[in-house]
PDB file of C-alpha atoms in Angstrom:
ATOM      1  CA  UNK P   1     107.627  -3.767  63.587  1.00 95.00           C
ATOM      2  CA  UNK P   2     108.528  -7.168  62.964  1.00 95.00           C
ATOM      3  CA  UNK P   3     112.148  -6.259  62.222  1.00 96.00           C
ATOM      4  CA  UNK P   4     112.770  -4.006  65.075  1.00 97.00           C
ATOM      5  CA  UNK P   5     110.915  -6.565  67.206  1.00 97.00           C
ATOM      6  CA  UNK P   6     113.666  -9.113  66.001  1.00 96.00           C
ATOM      7  CA  UNK P   7     116.276  -7.121  66.913  1.00 97.00           C
ATOM      8  CA  UNK P   8     114.742  -6.239  70.288  1.00 96.00           C
ATOM      9  CA  UNK P   9     114.437 -10.240  70.898  1.00 93.00           C
ATOM     10  CA  UNK P  10     117.726 -10.888  70.001  1.00 92.00           C
ATOM     11  CA  UNK P  11     119.854  -8.358  71.393  1.00 94.00           C
ATOM     12  CA  UNK P  12     117.659  -9.345  74.928  1.00 91.00           C
ATOM     13  CA  UNK P  13     119.246 -12.881  74.298  1.00 87.00           C
ATOM     14  CA  UNK P  14     122.377 -11.549  73.450  1.00 88.00           C
ATOM     15  CA  UNK P  15     123.102  -8.449  75.186  1.00 91.00           C
ATOM     16  CA  UNK P  16     125.672  -6.085  73.644  1.00 93.00           C
ATOM     17  CA  UNK P  17     126.842  -8.792  70.669  1.00 92.00           C
ATOM     18  CA  UNK P  18     125.446  -6.482  67.591  1.00 94.00           C
ATOM     19  CA  UNK P  19     125.679  -3.507  69.352  1.00 94.00           C
ATOM     20  CA  UNK P  20     128.910  -2.791  66.524  1.00 95.00           C
ATOM     21  CA  UNK P  21     126.424  -4.040  63.747  1.00 96.00           C
ATOM     22  CA  UNK P  22     124.881  -1.467  60.406  1.00 97.00           C
ATOM     23  CA  UNK P  23     121.416  -2.376  62.341  1.00 97.00           C
ATOM     24  CA  UNK P  24     119.443  -0.497  59.641  1.00 97.00           C
ATOM     25  CA  UNK P  25     121.475  -2.476  56.980  1.00 98.00           C
ATOM     26  CA  UNK P  26     120.617  -5.882  58.998  1.00 98.00           C
ATOM     27  CA  UNK P  27     116.695  -4.460  59.712  1.00 97.00           C
ATOM     28  CA  UNK P  28     116.605  -3.757  55.457  1.00 97.00           C
ATOM     29  CA  UNK P  29     117.961  -7.329  54.403  1.00 97.00           C
ATOM     30  CA  UNK P  30     115.404  -8.836  57.031  1.00 97.00           C
ATOM     31  CA  UNK P  31     112.688  -6.852  55.494  1.00 95.00           C
ATOM     32  CA  UNK P  32     114.125  -9.036  52.067  1.00 95.00           C
ATOM     33  CA  UNK P  33     113.634 -12.206  53.771  1.00 95.00           C
ATOM     34  CA  UNK P  34     110.384 -11.780  55.322  1.00 93.00           C
ATOM     35  CA  UNK P  35     108.268 -13.685  52.622  1.00 91.00           C
ATOM     36  CA  UNK P  36     109.993 -16.640  54.152  1.00 90.00           C
ATOM     37  CA  UNK P  37     108.563 -16.568  57.265  1.00 90.00           C
ATOM     38  CA  UNK P  38     105.670 -19.029  58.276  1.00 84.00           C
ATOM     39  CA  UNK P  39     105.224 -18.780  61.760  1.00 84.00           C
ATOM     40  CA  UNK P  40     105.898 -15.333  64.241  1.00 86.00           C
ATOM     41  CA  UNK P  41     108.486 -17.399  66.228  1.00 86.00           C
ATOM     42  CA  UNK P  42     110.435 -17.613  62.862  1.00 89.00           C
ATOM     43  CA  UNK P  43     110.764 -13.802  63.043  1.00 93.00           C
ATOM     44  CA  UNK P  44     114.138 -13.422  64.860  1.00 92.00           C
ATOM     45  CA  UNK P  45     115.520 -16.584  64.131  1.00 89.00           C
ATOM     46  CA  UNK P  46     115.287 -15.275  60.365  1.00 93.00           C
ATOM     47  CA  UNK P  47     117.597 -11.950  61.693  1.00 95.00           C
ATOM     48  CA  UNK P  48     119.757 -14.387  63.252  1.00 91.00           C
ATOM     49  CA  UNK P  49     120.662 -15.893  60.158  1.00 92.00           C
ATOM     50  CA  UNK P  50     121.221 -12.579  58.138  1.00 95.00           C
ATOM     51  CA  UNK P  51     123.545 -11.667  61.169  1.00 95.00           C
ATOM     52  CA  UNK P  52     125.688 -14.532  60.732  1.00 91.00           C
ATOM     53  CA  UNK P  53     125.859 -13.721  56.724  1.00 93.00           C
ATOM     54  CA  UNK P  54     122.798 -15.511  55.356  1.00 93.00           C
ATOM     55  CA  UNK P  55     121.783 -13.239  51.837  1.00 95.00           C
ATOM     56  CA  UNK P  56     117.961 -13.200  52.100  1.00 95.00           C
ATOM     57  CA  UNK P  57     117.412 -14.404  48.895  1.00 93.00           C
ATOM     58  CA  UNK P  58     118.807 -17.785  50.251  1.00 93.00           C
ATOM     59  CA  UNK P  59     116.900 -17.675  52.436  1.00 93.00           C
ATOM     60  CA  UNK P  60     113.436 -17.721  50.915  1.00 91.00           C
ATOM     61  CA  UNK P  61     114.603 -20.134  48.233  1.00 89.00           C
ATOM     62  CA  UNK P  62     116.048 -22.827  50.440  1.00 89.00           C
ATOM     63  CA  UNK P  63     113.175 -22.025  53.600  1.00 87.00           C
ATOM     64  CA  UNK P  64     112.412 -24.303  55.619  1.00 81.00           C
ATOM     65  CA  UNK P  65     115.956 -25.717  55.085  1.00 82.00           C
ATOM     66  CA  UNK P  66     117.544 -22.811  56.026  1.00 82.00           C
ATOM     67  CA  UNK P  67     116.393 -22.090  59.024  1.00 78.00           C
ATOM     68  CA  UNK P  68     116.996 -26.278  59.963  1.00 76.00           C
ATOM     69  CA  UNK P  69     120.227 -26.656  58.835  1.00 76.00           C
ATOM     70  CA  UNK P  70     121.400 -22.838  61.341  1.00 72.00           C
ATOM     71  CA  UNK P  71     120.175 -24.971  64.314  1.00 69.00           C
ATOM     72  CA  UNK P  72     121.545 -28.121  63.540  1.00 68.00           C
ATOM     73  CA  UNK P  73     125.233 -26.222  62.965  1.00 70.00           C
ATOM     74  CA  UNK P  74     125.228 -24.925  66.385  1.00 64.00           C
ATOM     75  CA  UNK P  75     125.677 -25.896  69.544  1.00 54.00           C
ATOM     76  CA  UNK P  76     123.218 -26.690  71.747  1.00 49.00           C
ATOM     77  CA  UNK P  77     123.447 -24.990  74.812  1.00 39.00           C
ATOM     78  CA  UNK P  78     123.762 -21.798  73.341  1.00 46.00           C
ATOM     79  CA  UNK P  79     121.242 -22.220  70.064  1.00 49.00           C
ATOM     80  CA  UNK P  80     118.926 -24.272  71.212  1.00 51.00           C
ATOM     81  CA  UNK P  81     116.956 -23.304  74.452  1.00 54.00           C
ATOM     82  CA  UNK P  82     116.790 -19.423  73.920  1.00 55.00           C
ATOM     83  CA  UNK P  83     115.302 -20.392  70.421  1.00 61.00           C
ATOM     84  CA  UNK P  84     112.907 -22.998  71.395  1.00 63.00           C
ATOM     85  CA  UNK P  85     109.614 -22.474  70.051  1.00 68.00           C
ATOM     86  CA  UNK P  86     107.182 -21.426  73.853  1.00 69.00           C
ATOM     87  CA  UNK P  87     110.194 -19.681  74.429  1.00 80.00           C
ATOM     88  CA  UNK P  88     110.779 -17.509  70.967  1.00 85.00           C
ATOM     89  CA  UNK P  89     106.958 -16.425  71.307  1.00 84.00           C
ATOM     90  CA  UNK P  90     107.079 -15.668  75.188  1.00 87.00           C
ATOM     91  CA  UNK P  91     109.747 -13.197  74.499  1.00 90.00           C
ATOM     92  CA  UNK P  92     108.442 -11.925  70.819  1.00 92.00           C
ATOM     93  CA  UNK P  93     105.267 -11.040  73.122  1.00 91.00           C
ATOM     94  CA  UNK P  94     106.939  -9.346  76.245  1.00 94.00           C
ATOM     95  CA  UNK P  95     108.890  -7.358  74.029  1.00 96.00           C
ATOM     96  CA  UNK P  96     106.490  -6.517  71.852  1.00 96.00           C
ATOM     97  CA  UNK P  97     104.503  -5.321  74.646  1.00 94.00           C
ATOM     98  CA  UNK P  98     106.494  -3.753  76.739  1.00 97.00           C
ATOM     99  CA  UNK P  99     107.370  -1.638  73.536  1.00 97.00           C
ATOM    100  CA  UNK P 100     103.497  -0.591  73.578  1.00 95.00           C
ATOM    101  CA  UNK P 101     103.227   0.681  77.257  1.00 96.00           C
ATOM    102  CA  UNK P 102     106.404   2.499  76.274  1.00 97.00           C
ATOM    103  CA  UNK P 103     106.356   3.869  73.472  1.00 97.00           C
ATOM    104  CA  UNK P 104     102.844   3.969  71.957  1.00 96.00           C
ATOM    105  CA  UNK P 105     102.710   6.358  69.094  1.00 96.00           C
ATOM    106  CA  UNK P 106     106.745   4.794  68.155  1.00 96.00           C
ATOM    107  CA  UNK P 107     105.368   1.284  67.583  1.00 97.00           C
ATOM    108  CA  UNK P 108     101.922   2.550  65.943  1.00 97.00           C
ATOM    109  CA  UNK P 109     105.109   4.304  63.324  1.00 95.00           C
ATOM    110  CA  UNK P 110     106.061   1.197  62.926  1.00 95.00           C
ATOM    111  CA  UNK P 111     103.087  -0.254  60.866  1.00 94.00           C
ATOM    112  CA  UNK P 112     102.186   0.831  57.478  1.00 91.00           C
ATOM    113  CA  UNK P 113      98.897   0.072  55.630  1.00 94.00           C
ATOM    114  CA  UNK P 114      98.461   0.027  52.209  1.00 95.00           C
ATOM    115  CA  UNK P 115      97.217   2.669  49.861  1.00 96.00           C
ATOM    116  CA  UNK P 116      93.316   2.365  50.298  1.00 96.00           C
ATOM    117  CA  UNK P 117      93.280  -1.183  52.357  1.00 96.00           C
ATOM    118  CA  UNK P 118      91.632   1.269  55.360  1.00 96.00           C
ATOM    119  CA  UNK P 119      89.363   3.084  53.406  1.00 96.00           C
ATOM    120  CA  UNK P 120      87.583  -0.182  52.053  1.00 95.00           C
ATOM    121  CA  UNK P 121      87.336  -1.459  55.096  1.00 95.00           C
ATOM    122  CA  UNK P 122      85.913   1.010  56.750  1.00 95.00           C
ATOM    123  CA  UNK P 123      83.306   1.792  53.692  1.00 93.00           C
ATOM    124  CA  UNK P 124      82.217  -1.722  52.877  1.00 90.00           C
ATOM    125  CA  UNK P 125      79.142  -2.747  53.060  1.00 86.00           C
ATOM    126  CA  UNK P 126      80.043  -6.454  53.910  1.00 87.00           C
ATOM    127  CA  UNK P 127      81.022  -7.958  57.096  1.00 89.00           C
ATOM    128  CA  UNK P 128      84.611  -8.290  57.753  1.00 92.00           C
ATOM    129  CA  UNK P 129      86.464 -11.217  59.665  1.00 94.00           C
ATOM    130  CA  UNK P 130      90.363 -10.834  60.689  1.00 96.00           C
ATOM    131  CA  UNK P 131      92.364 -14.268  61.143  1.00 95.00           C
ATOM    132  CA  UNK P 132      96.053 -12.988  62.215  1.00 92.00           C
ATOM    133  CA  UNK P 133      98.806 -15.180  63.389  1.00 86.00           C
ATOM    134  CA  UNK P 134      99.013 -11.693  65.885  1.00 83.00           C
ATOM    135  CA  UNK P 135      97.606 -11.323  69.077  1.00 85.00           C
ATOM    136  CA  UNK P 136      93.852  -9.843  69.144  1.00 89.00           C
ATOM    137  CA  UNK P 137      94.891  -7.260  71.481  1.00 90.00           C
ATOM    138  CA  UNK P 138      97.434  -6.329  69.062  1.00 91.00           C
ATOM    139  CA  UNK P 139      95.657  -6.545  65.529  1.00 93.00           C
ATOM    140  CA  UNK P 140      92.745  -4.894  67.501  1.00 94.00           C
ATOM    141  CA  UNK P 141      94.766  -1.849  68.329  1.00 95.00           C
ATOM    142  CA  UNK P 142      96.426  -1.273  65.066  1.00 95.00           C
ATOM    143  CA  UNK P 143      92.803  -1.589  63.049  1.00 96.00           C
ATOM    144  CA  UNK P 144      91.509   1.275  66.102  1.00 97.00           C
ATOM    145  CA  UNK P 145      94.225   2.938  65.941  1.00 97.00           C
ATOM    146  CA  UNK P 146      93.024   4.155  61.772  1.00 96.00           C
ATOM    147  CA  UNK P 147      89.118   3.759  63.236  1.00 97.00           C
ATOM    148  CA  UNK P 148      88.313   0.688  62.160  1.00 96.00           C
ATOM    149  CA  UNK P 149      86.399  -1.099  65.248  1.00 95.00           C
ATOM    150  CA  UNK P 150      84.923  -4.643  65.262  1.00 92.00           C
ATOM    151  CA  UNK P 151      83.905  -7.017  67.910  1.00 90.00           C
ATOM    152  CA  UNK P 152      86.285  -9.220  69.510  1.00 88.00           C
ATOM    153  CA  UNK P 153      84.503 -12.146  67.496  1.00 88.00           C
ATOM    154  CA  UNK P 154      85.600 -11.167  64.094  1.00 92.00           C
ATOM    155  CA  UNK P 155      88.634 -12.247  64.980  1.00 93.00           C
ATOM    156  CA  UNK P 156      90.038 -15.452  64.510  1.00 92.00           C
ATOM    157  CA  UNK P 157      93.603 -16.017  66.306  1.00 88.00           C
ATOM    158  CA  UNK P 158      95.358 -18.683  64.599  1.00 86.00           C
ATOM    159  CA  UNK P 159      99.183 -19.715  63.992  1.00 74.00           C
ATOM    160  CA  UNK P 160      99.552 -21.959  61.623  1.00 73.00           C
ATOM    161  CA  UNK P 161      97.780 -22.632  57.997  1.00 69.00           C
ATOM    162  CA  UNK P 162      95.280 -25.915  59.104  1.00 82.00           C
ATOM    163  CA  UNK P 163      94.243 -23.199  61.497  1.00 90.00           C
ATOM    164  CA  UNK P 164      93.120 -20.827  59.175  1.00 93.00           C
ATOM    165  CA  UNK P 165      91.506 -23.216  57.143  1.00 92.00           C
ATOM    166  CA  UNK P 166      89.505 -24.596  60.248  1.00 92.00           C
ATOM    167  CA  UNK P 167      88.283 -21.163  60.869  1.00 93.00           C
ATOM    168  CA  UNK P 168      86.994 -20.635  56.996  1.00 94.00           C
ATOM    169  CA  UNK P 169      85.394 -23.707  57.012  1.00 92.00           C
ATOM    170  CA  UNK P 170      83.820 -23.137  60.482  1.00 90.00           C
ATOM    171  CA  UNK P 171      82.668 -19.767  59.626  1.00 90.00           C
ATOM    172  CA  UNK P 172      80.876 -20.176  56.256  1.00 89.00           C
ATOM    173  CA  UNK P 173      79.340 -23.250  58.047  1.00 87.00           C
ATOM    174  CA  UNK P 174      77.643 -21.451  60.570  1.00 85.00           C
ATOM    175  CA  UNK P 175      76.680 -18.837  58.321  1.00 83.00           C
ATOM    176  CA  UNK P 176      75.051 -21.170  56.203  1.00 78.00           C
ATOM    177  CA  UNK P 177      73.192 -22.745  59.261  1.00 76.00           C
ATOM    178  CA  UNK P 178      72.346 -19.463  61.528  1.00 75.00           C
ATOM    179  CA  UNK P 179      69.885 -16.846  59.689  1.00 72.00           C
ATOM    180  CA  UNK P 180      69.830 -14.955  62.728  1.00 72.00           C
ATOM    181  CA  UNK P 181      73.710 -14.775  62.503  1.00 71.00           C
ATOM    182  CA  UNK P 182      73.774 -13.660  58.926  1.00 73.00           C
ATOM    183  CA  UNK P 183      71.081 -11.256  59.811  1.00 73.00           C
ATOM    184  CA  UNK P 184      73.006  -9.577  62.882  1.00 67.00           C
ATOM    185  CA  UNK P 185      76.064  -9.139  60.266  1.00 71.00           C
ATOM    186  CA  UNK P 186      73.604  -7.495  58.040  1.00 67.00           C
ATOM    187  CA  UNK P 187      72.685 -10.114  55.687  1.00 61.00           C
ATOM    188  CA  UNK P 188      69.483 -11.606  54.198  1.00 59.00           C
ATOM    189  CA  UNK P 189      68.094 -13.967  56.562  1.00 52.00           C
ATOM    190  CA  UNK P 190      67.091 -16.468  53.164  1.00 55.00           C
ATOM    191  CA  UNK P 191      70.557 -15.729  51.274  1.00 63.00           C
ATOM    192  CA  UNK P 192      72.541 -18.181  51.079  1.00 66.00           C
ATOM    193  CA  UNK P 193      76.349 -16.088  52.375  1.00 74.00           C
ATOM    194  CA  UNK P 194      79.352 -15.729  49.978  1.00 86.00           C
ATOM    195  CA  UNK P 195      83.273 -15.831  51.840  1.00 92.00           C
ATOM    196  CA  UNK P 196      86.033 -14.258  50.132  1.00 94.00           C
ATOM    197  CA  UNK P 197      89.389 -15.210  51.847  1.00 96.00           C
ATOM    198  CA  UNK P 198      91.983 -13.449  50.774  1.00 97.00           C
ATOM    199  CA  UNK P 199      96.089 -14.169  52.399  1.00 96.00           C
ATOM    200  CA  UNK P 200      99.684 -13.351  50.579  1.00 94.00           C
ATOM    201  CA  UNK P 201     100.770 -16.672  52.519  1.00 91.00           C
ATOM    202  CA  UNK P 202     100.891 -19.324  49.262  1.00 91.00           C
ATOM    203  CA  UNK P 203     101.028 -22.482  51.451  1.00 89.00           C
ATOM    204  CA  UNK P 204      98.157 -20.855  53.888  1.00 92.00           C
ATOM    205  CA  UNK P 205      96.017 -20.169  51.258  1.00 94.00           C
ATOM    206  CA  UNK P 206      96.272 -23.958  49.332  1.00 94.00           C
ATOM    207  CA  UNK P 207      95.485 -25.015  53.064  1.00 92.00           C
ATOM    208  CA  UNK P 208      92.589 -22.857  52.781  1.00 94.00           C
ATOM    209  CA  UNK P 209      91.569 -24.044  49.219  1.00 94.00           C
ATOM    210  CA  UNK P 210      92.123 -27.872  49.795  1.00 93.00           C
ATOM    211  CA  UNK P 211      89.865 -27.866  53.312  1.00 92.00           C
ATOM    212  CA  UNK P 212      87.567 -26.229  51.529  1.00 92.00           C
ATOM    213  CA  UNK P 213      87.664 -28.192  48.610  1.00 90.00           C
ATOM    214  CA  UNK P 214      87.736 -31.748  50.802  1.00 86.00           C
ATOM    215  CA  UNK P 215      86.117 -29.822  54.390  1.00 82.00           C
ATOM    216  CA  UNK P 216      86.571 -32.002  57.148  1.00 73.00           C
ATOM    217  CA  UNK P 217      83.076 -33.065  58.906  1.00 66.00           C
ATOM    218  CA  UNK P 218      81.975 -30.760  61.898  1.00 61.00           C
ATOM    219  CA  UNK P 219      83.307 -32.755  64.722  1.00 55.00           C
ATOM    220  CA  UNK P 220      80.618 -32.772  67.033  1.00 54.00           C
ATOM    221  CA  UNK P 221      77.610 -33.808  65.255  1.00 58.00           C
ATOM    222  CA  UNK P 222      78.206 -37.691  65.249  1.00 57.00           C
ATOM    223  CA  UNK P 223      75.899 -40.594  64.120  1.00 54.00           C
ATOM    224  CA  UNK P 224      74.383 -43.735  66.713  1.00 59.00           C
ATOM    225  CA  UNK P 225      77.405 -45.606  66.643  1.00 61.00           C
ATOM    226  CA  UNK P 226      80.097 -42.346  67.109  1.00 61.00           C
ATOM    227  CA  UNK P 227      80.685 -41.581  63.708  1.00 58.00           C
ATOM    228  CA  UNK P 228      81.224 -38.299  62.776  1.00 54.00           C
ATOM    229  CA  UNK P 229      78.186 -36.846  59.916  1.00 54.00           C
ATOM    230  CA  UNK P 230      79.368 -35.485  56.986  1.00 52.00           C
ATOM    231  CA  UNK P 231      77.211 -32.634  55.654  1.00 53.00           C
ATOM    232  CA  UNK P 232      74.763 -34.207  52.691  1.00 47.00           C
ATOM    233  CA  UNK P 233      75.879 -31.861  49.820  1.00 51.00           C
ATOM    234  CA  UNK P 234      78.170 -29.523  51.108  1.00 67.00           C
ATOM    235  CA  UNK P 235      79.718 -27.640  48.337  1.00 82.00           C
ATOM    236  CA  UNK P 236      82.305 -24.810  50.042  1.00 88.00           C
ATOM    237  CA  UNK P 237      83.793 -24.471  47.029  1.00 88.00           C
ATOM    238  CA  UNK P 238      81.091 -22.643  45.654  1.00 88.00           C
ATOM    239  CA  UNK P 239      80.516 -20.886  48.350  1.00 88.00           C
ATOM    240  CA  UNK P 240      84.171 -19.627  49.492  1.00 93.00           C
ATOM    241  CA  UNK P 241      86.504 -17.457  47.083  1.00 94.00           C
ATOM    242  CA  UNK P 242      90.294 -18.412  47.705  1.00 96.00           C
ATOM    243  CA  UNK P 243      92.426 -15.278  46.719  1.00 96.00           C
ATOM    244  CA  UNK P 244      96.502 -14.925  46.991  1.00 96.00           C
ATOM    245  CA  UNK P 245      96.921 -11.043  47.281  1.00 96.00           C
ATOM    246  CA  UNK P 246      99.252 -10.079  44.734  1.00 96.00           C
ATOM    247  CA  UNK P 247     100.500  -7.395  47.337  1.00 94.00           C
ATOM    248  CA  UNK P 248     102.640  -8.089  50.596  1.00 91.00           C
ATOM    249  CA  UNK P 249     105.021 -10.371  51.230  1.00 90.00           C
ATOM    250  CA  UNK P 250     104.161 -12.921  48.473  1.00 90.00           C
ATOM    251  CA  UNK P 251     107.306 -13.001  45.964  1.00 90.00           C
ATOM    252  CA  UNK P 252     107.026 -13.493  41.829  1.00 91.00           C
ATOM    253  CA  UNK P 253     107.036 -16.870  42.177  1.00 90.00           C
ATOM    254  CA  UNK P 254     104.848 -17.637  44.239  1.00 91.00           C
ATOM    255  CA  UNK P 255     102.587 -15.483  42.699  1.00 94.00           C
ATOM    256  CA  UNK P 256     103.672 -18.322  39.151  1.00 93.00           C
ATOM    257  CA  UNK P 257     103.291 -20.995  41.080  1.00 92.00           C
ATOM    258  CA  UNK P 258      99.280 -19.985  42.412  1.00 92.00           C
ATOM    259  CA  UNK P 259      98.214 -18.851  38.149  1.00 90.00           C
ATOM    260  CA  UNK P 260      99.232 -22.689  37.066  1.00 89.00           C
ATOM    261  CA  UNK P 261      98.298 -25.186  40.056  1.00 85.00           C
ATOM    262  CA  UNK P 262      95.094 -26.932  38.949  1.00 83.00           C
ATOM    263  CA  UNK P 263      94.911 -28.725  42.300  1.00 84.00           C
ATOM    264  CA  UNK P 264      92.483 -26.149  44.021  1.00 86.00           C
ATOM    265  CA  UNK P 265      90.811 -23.347  42.966  1.00 90.00           C
ATOM    266  CA  UNK P 266      93.172 -20.276  44.069  1.00 94.00           C
ATOM    267  CA  UNK P 267      93.090 -16.375  42.269  1.00 95.00           C
ATOM    268  CA  UNK P 268      94.895 -14.236  42.321  1.00 96.00           C
ATOM    269  CA  UNK P 269      94.111 -10.248  43.398  1.00 96.00           C
ATOM    270  CA  UNK P 270      96.414  -7.635  42.900  1.00 96.00           C
ATOM    271  CA  UNK P 271      95.715  -4.160  45.587  1.00 96.00           C
ATOM    272  CA  UNK P 272      93.227  -1.740  43.522  1.00 96.00           C
ATOM    273  CA  UNK P 273      90.399  -5.018  42.799  1.00 95.00           C
ATOM    274  CA  UNK P 274      90.673  -5.388  46.155  1.00 95.00           C
ATOM    275  CA  UNK P 275      90.298  -1.490  46.968  1.00 94.00           C
ATOM    276  CA  UNK P 276      87.629  -1.464  44.816  1.00 89.00           C
ATOM    277  CA  UNK P 277      85.212  -4.539  46.101  1.00 76.00           C
TER     278      UNK P 277
END
């Protein structure tokens, strides 16, 4: 979906300029470079890099320096305005909604779920939450097309890795401190909950693991002189397990890095294990 979506976005910015190119070959190269992308607004820029002749593997290896260098090398009046972050986000959202409204089946068909994931979501007895950089509505449409129905409060909009880290800590604290909420999710009010966070983005995984190791104090709790109160004895590491998914967009190098680093607690999780658990 992101390959086709990015093509439609840049075709709207530069109408007709790329019509003579081999679209399918360019999109195949984009898929190879996809692991480099950290935020949705970067996807059209990565496709433009590929159109300009950049090698997908080199993009991954040198990212984000390749992205910054490309922006610097091109004239401001032609490239920067359409590629400002907020303009790209607006364009992406509009193009996606237009595609969804005009060809819902085609849009749904552009997505593929990894084997066993949908069945695992449908059959699990655990409460499921999604932290997504996508629009919440888009994710709900995708999940419901597979028969997975979740309340809106189980889906968090998180663009950056630090936002996901904040959301994980907030969720763990809420589960700790609200027995009624735990019961509403199907758990025991007296049982200390455990949270498993799974992501295929290495740097996001590191952000989450680091925040779990050294959580910020809750911003709404202060002492009499205005200093934030840190919960006494808070130990999120014993209750939150952070996994790097070995499927998806994690690269071999990233998986090796996650397995040998010792600064934070990160475990590798294979797809068959995820499906079984």
